[in-house]
């Protein structure tokens, strides 16, 4: 059986390594083959970008060589897919090669698209790519005081970023000794300051304590040249430094191949199969599922997909459903953090932030690589 | 999950947003994202198991100026239908 994985990020890497372990003898005997195609020979630890944007993690610390993260049995090519020919079970790559498959996994991720809101890209900074994080660092470092606006588009990758970036910047300006010259204006798309009600409740108290102003039900419509953000709801935020959590889209290749609107592929919430396709699985940010676009989501989905693909070979059938599990750390400033865990049937119930969880999150910045290798 | 359904003899399409059992980003955020992709006059039906949606959704719809069409409950699932007005 030929299994082809497109995308070498969090989701794709865990699928590949998990499969390599489960199918050790089948890979040795040639009964199974696992191939990965990716767009880069590097794997980026994306959560690190938040720290890069305030000068706490150097860009070179974000990357590992992708080959070094993969089990040796996984065949790996840096050759992005340009055409998905699902009717004929094959893809075509940028170099012109055709790869056929019996089972396909698509895990190409998502990307921040500030250009989809007029004026946003020109007038704001964000921490969603290395280049953007370095520009954010430059503007944050040079900021002498005024209003910091935080604006949030939907959907976006990592639901904790709006709160985290606010707490982290608040600490940054306090340490710099200019906290009294900086006002924060935090906005959020729905009627509370975070999607998770218990997190919103806790953060509302923290924001009040720190003097952070909030505007809810605020969805960006356009940004004018003076960093004035106009909302769909008819309100405005006037900022001197505008920090964006831009709306996201799936990758262009998904849109170009008409696999899903805005680049997000219609996916069954339990089997993780692409709607209408029995041998195409979607993992991570690329699904259109209404769950958090987060590394932990990609991780838990990848484990379910790998187990089912291995079971197809060993049992002739899939053996389990994805249960909607998500786990997110929440950095709360002042070296404290908490976490939220939930699935389709169990709502989250985060505890008060503490230092121990913060240090565990710091350790996770390194443990991530063990997690991608499938060792955690 | 977004599905396109044909609404009987009316020609426009109704998009179903299945946000049952999801907490983050949650039903309203899914609706806001889907609304951006919709055309004026399109109807969207959001399925939610969060009773809070019964208040959250109309609050946003009214503030931004779209139309509420109907809210019904089937078992523990709320079906909230809205129309894009602008
Ligand atoms: C600043 C920031 C902070 C974050 N913090 C957290 C956090 O604290 N906790 C958390 O759980 N998540 C966090 N995330 C989110 C997390 O990084 C992503 O959700 C996760 O990486 C998604 O995994 P994925 O496999 O779907 O996509 P990705 O990891 O983005 O991987 C996509 C892969 O597809 C490849 N690719 C793209 N196009 C093609 C193509 N045409 N052909 C082949 N390959 C292709 C890319 O090269 C890449 O290897 C954060 C993200 C950011 C940006």
Short mmCIF file of N, CA and C in Angstrom, two decimals, chain A residues 117 154 159 188-190 192 195-196 216-217 219-220 232-233 235 262 267 269 288 290-292 342-348, chain B residues 1-3 17-26 28-30 32-33 36-37 49-50 56 59-60 63-66 86:
data_model
loop_
_atom_site.label_atom_id
_atom_site.label_comp_id
_atom_site.label_asym_id
_atom_site.label_seq_id
_atom_site.Cartn_x
_atom_site.Cartn_y
_atom_site.Cartn_z
N UNK A 117 -8.00 42.08 4.07
CA UNK A 117 -8.72 43.22 4.68
C UNK A 117 -8.05 44.49 4.18
N UNK A 154 -11.03 36.37 11.54
CA UNK A 154 -11.43 34.96 11.62
C UNK A 154 -11.43 34.34 10.23
N UNK A 159 -5.83 29.94 18.72
CA UNK A 159 -6.82 30.83 19.34
C UNK A 159 -6.30 31.58 20.56
N UNK A 188 -12.11 42.02 19.92
CA UNK A 188 -12.35 40.59 19.68
C UNK A 188 -13.65 40.44 18.89
N UNK A 189 -13.71 39.44 17.99
CA UNK A 189 -14.86 39.34 17.08
C UNK A 189 -16.21 39.06 17.74
N UNK A 190 -16.23 38.28 18.84
CA UNK A 190 -17.52 37.92 19.44
C UNK A 190 -17.77 38.76 20.70
N UNK A 192 -17.41 38.46 23.86
CA UNK A 192 -16.57 38.39 25.06
C UNK A 192 -15.12 38.40 24.56
N UNK A 195 -12.82 33.15 22.86
CA UNK A 195 -13.83 32.18 22.42
C UNK A 195 -14.29 31.29 23.57
N UNK A 196 -13.35 30.84 24.41
CA UNK A 196 -13.71 29.95 25.51
C UNK A 196 -14.24 30.79 26.68
N UNK A 216 -15.62 44.46 22.28
CA UNK A 216 -16.02 43.16 21.73
C UNK A 216 -16.97 43.37 20.55
N UNK A 217 -17.35 42.28 19.88
CA UNK A 217 -18.13 42.34 18.63
C UNK A 217 -17.47 43.34 17.68
N UNK A 219 -15.28 43.30 14.26
CA UNK A 219 -14.75 42.56 13.12
C UNK A 219 -14.24 43.54 12.08
N UNK A 220 -12.95 43.42 11.79
CA UNK A 220 -12.31 44.38 10.89
C UNK A 220 -12.97 44.44 9.52
N UNK A 232 -16.93 46.12 10.93
CA UNK A 232 -18.20 45.80 10.26
C UNK A 232 -19.37 46.33 11.09
N UNK A 233 -19.17 46.41 12.40
CA UNK A 233 -20.24 46.81 13.31
C UNK A 233 -20.35 48.32 13.45
N UNK A 235 -17.81 50.54 14.41
CA UNK A 235 -16.97 51.22 15.39
C UNK A 235 -15.56 51.40 14.84
N UNK A 262 -11.77 29.05 0.33
CA UNK A 262 -10.73 29.72 1.12
C UNK A 262 -9.56 28.79 1.47
N UNK A 267 -14.25 18.30 5.48
CA UNK A 267 -13.71 17.11 6.13
C UNK A 267 -14.75 16.52 7.09
N UNK A 269 -15.91 15.17 10.48
CA UNK A 269 -15.34 15.49 11.79
C UNK A 269 -14.87 14.27 12.58
N UNK A 288 -11.76 22.01 7.22
CA UNK A 288 -12.73 23.10 7.44
C UNK A 288 -13.49 22.88 8.75
N UNK A 290 -14.87 23.07 12.48
CA UNK A 290 -14.99 24.25 13.35
C UNK A 290 -14.29 24.05 14.69
N UNK A 291 -13.03 23.63 14.63
CA UNK A 291 -12.25 23.45 15.87
C UNK A 291 -10.97 24.25 15.75
N UNK A 292 -10.26 24.39 16.87
CA UNK A 292 -9.08 25.26 16.93
C UNK A 292 -8.03 24.86 15.88
N UNK A 342 -10.22 20.05 25.70
CA UNK A 342 -11.64 19.77 25.45
C UNK A 342 -11.76 18.89 24.22
N UNK A 343 -12.95 18.31 24.05
CA UNK A 343 -13.23 17.55 22.83
C UNK A 343 -14.70 17.75 22.47
N UNK A 344 -15.21 17.00 21.47
CA UNK A 344 -16.58 17.23 21.00
C UNK A 344 -17.61 17.06 22.12
N UNK A 345 -17.27 16.28 23.15
CA UNK A 345 -18.26 16.00 24.20
C UNK A 345 -17.96 16.65 25.54
N UNK A 346 -16.75 17.13 25.72
CA UNK A 346 -16.36 17.67 27.03
C UNK A 346 -15.88 19.10 26.90
N UNK A 347 -16.59 20.04 27.52
CA UNK A 347 -16.16 21.44 27.44
C UNK A 347 -14.89 21.68 28.26
N UNK A 348 -14.17 22.76 27.96
CA UNK A 348 -12.94 23.06 28.70
C UNK A 348 -13.25 23.60 30.08
N UNK B 1 -18.03 21.78 9.32
CA UNK B 1 -18.48 21.21 8.05
C UNK B 1 -19.48 22.13 7.37
N UNK B 2 -19.23 22.49 6.18
CA UNK B 2 -20.16 23.36 5.46
C UNK B 2 -20.77 22.54 4.34
N UNK B 3 -22.07 22.55 4.27
CA UNK B 3 -22.71 21.84 3.16
C UNK B 3 -23.61 22.83 2.46
N UNK B 17 -23.76 25.31 8.79
CA UNK B 17 -22.50 25.32 9.54
C UNK B 17 -22.71 24.41 10.76
N UNK B 18 -22.05 23.26 10.73
CA UNK B 18 -22.25 22.30 11.81
C UNK B 18 -21.23 22.56 12.91
N UNK B 19 -21.63 23.34 13.90
CA UNK B 19 -20.72 23.68 15.00
C UNK B 19 -21.14 22.97 16.28
N UNK B 20 -21.81 21.82 16.13
CA UNK B 20 -22.23 21.07 17.32
C UNK B 20 -21.00 20.58 18.09
N UNK B 21 -21.05 20.70 19.41
CA UNK B 21 -19.97 20.16 20.25
C UNK B 21 -18.64 20.85 20.07
N UNK B 22 -18.63 22.09 19.58
CA UNK B 22 -17.35 22.77 19.42
C UNK B 22 -17.33 24.02 20.29
N UNK B 23 -16.20 24.25 20.92
CA UNK B 23 -16.10 25.32 21.93
C UNK B 23 -15.17 26.43 21.48
N UNK B 24 -14.20 26.10 20.66
CA UNK B 24 -13.20 27.10 20.30
C UNK B 24 -12.80 26.85 18.86
N UNK B 25 -13.04 27.73 17.91
CA UNK B 25 -13.54 29.10 18.10
C UNK B 25 -15.02 29.20 18.45
N UNK B 26 -15.82 28.18 18.22
CA UNK B 26 -17.22 28.23 18.64
C UNK B 26 -18.16 28.70 17.55
N UNK B 28 -20.45 31.15 16.99
CA UNK B 28 -20.56 32.52 16.44
C UNK B 28 -19.36 32.86 15.57
N UNK B 29 -18.17 32.47 16.00
CA UNK B 29 -16.97 32.78 15.21
C UNK B 29 -17.04 32.05 13.86
N UNK B 30 -17.56 30.83 13.86
CA UNK B 30 -17.73 30.11 12.59
C UNK B 30 -18.71 30.85 11.68
N UNK B 32 -19.36 34.08 11.72
CA UNK B 32 -18.73 35.32 11.24
C UNK B 32 -17.83 35.00 10.03
N UNK B 33 -17.06 33.91 10.14
CA UNK B 33 -16.17 33.53 9.03
C UNK B 33 -16.98 33.17 7.79
N UNK B 36 -18.58 36.08 5.76
CA UNK B 36 -17.67 36.80 4.86
C UNK B 36 -17.70 36.21 3.46
N UNK B 37 -17.85 34.88 3.40
CA UNK B 37 -17.83 34.20 2.10
C UNK B 37 -19.18 34.24 1.41
N UNK B 49 -24.77 23.26 19.86
CA UNK B 49 -25.24 22.62 21.09
C UNK B 49 -25.02 23.55 22.29
N UNK B 50 -24.53 24.77 22.01
CA UNK B 50 -24.30 25.75 23.07
C UNK B 50 -25.50 26.69 23.14
N UNK B 56 -26.09 34.95 21.66
CA UNK B 56 -24.88 35.49 21.01
C UNK B 56 -25.13 35.84 19.56
N UNK B 59 -27.41 38.86 18.88
CA UNK B 59 -26.73 40.08 19.34
C UNK B 59 -25.80 40.60 18.24
N UNK B 60 -25.02 39.67 17.65
CA UNK B 60 -24.08 40.11 16.60
C UNK B 60 -24.83 40.48 15.31
N UNK B 63 -26.36 43.82 15.65
CA UNK B 63 -25.38 44.91 15.72
C UNK B 63 -24.80 45.22 14.34
N UNK B 64 -24.51 44.16 13.58
CA UNK B 64 -23.85 44.38 12.28
C UNK B 64 -24.87 44.72 11.19
N UNK B 65 -26.14 44.34 11.43
CA UNK B 65 -27.19 44.71 10.47
C UNK B 65 -27.58 43.64 9.48
N UNK B 66 -27.39 42.36 9.83
CA UNK B 66 -27.93 41.27 9.00
C UNK B 66 -29.33 40.90 9.54
N UNK B 86 -26.08 42.74 3.96
CA UNK B 86 -25.27 43.85 3.43
C UNK B 86 -23.86 43.40 3.08
#
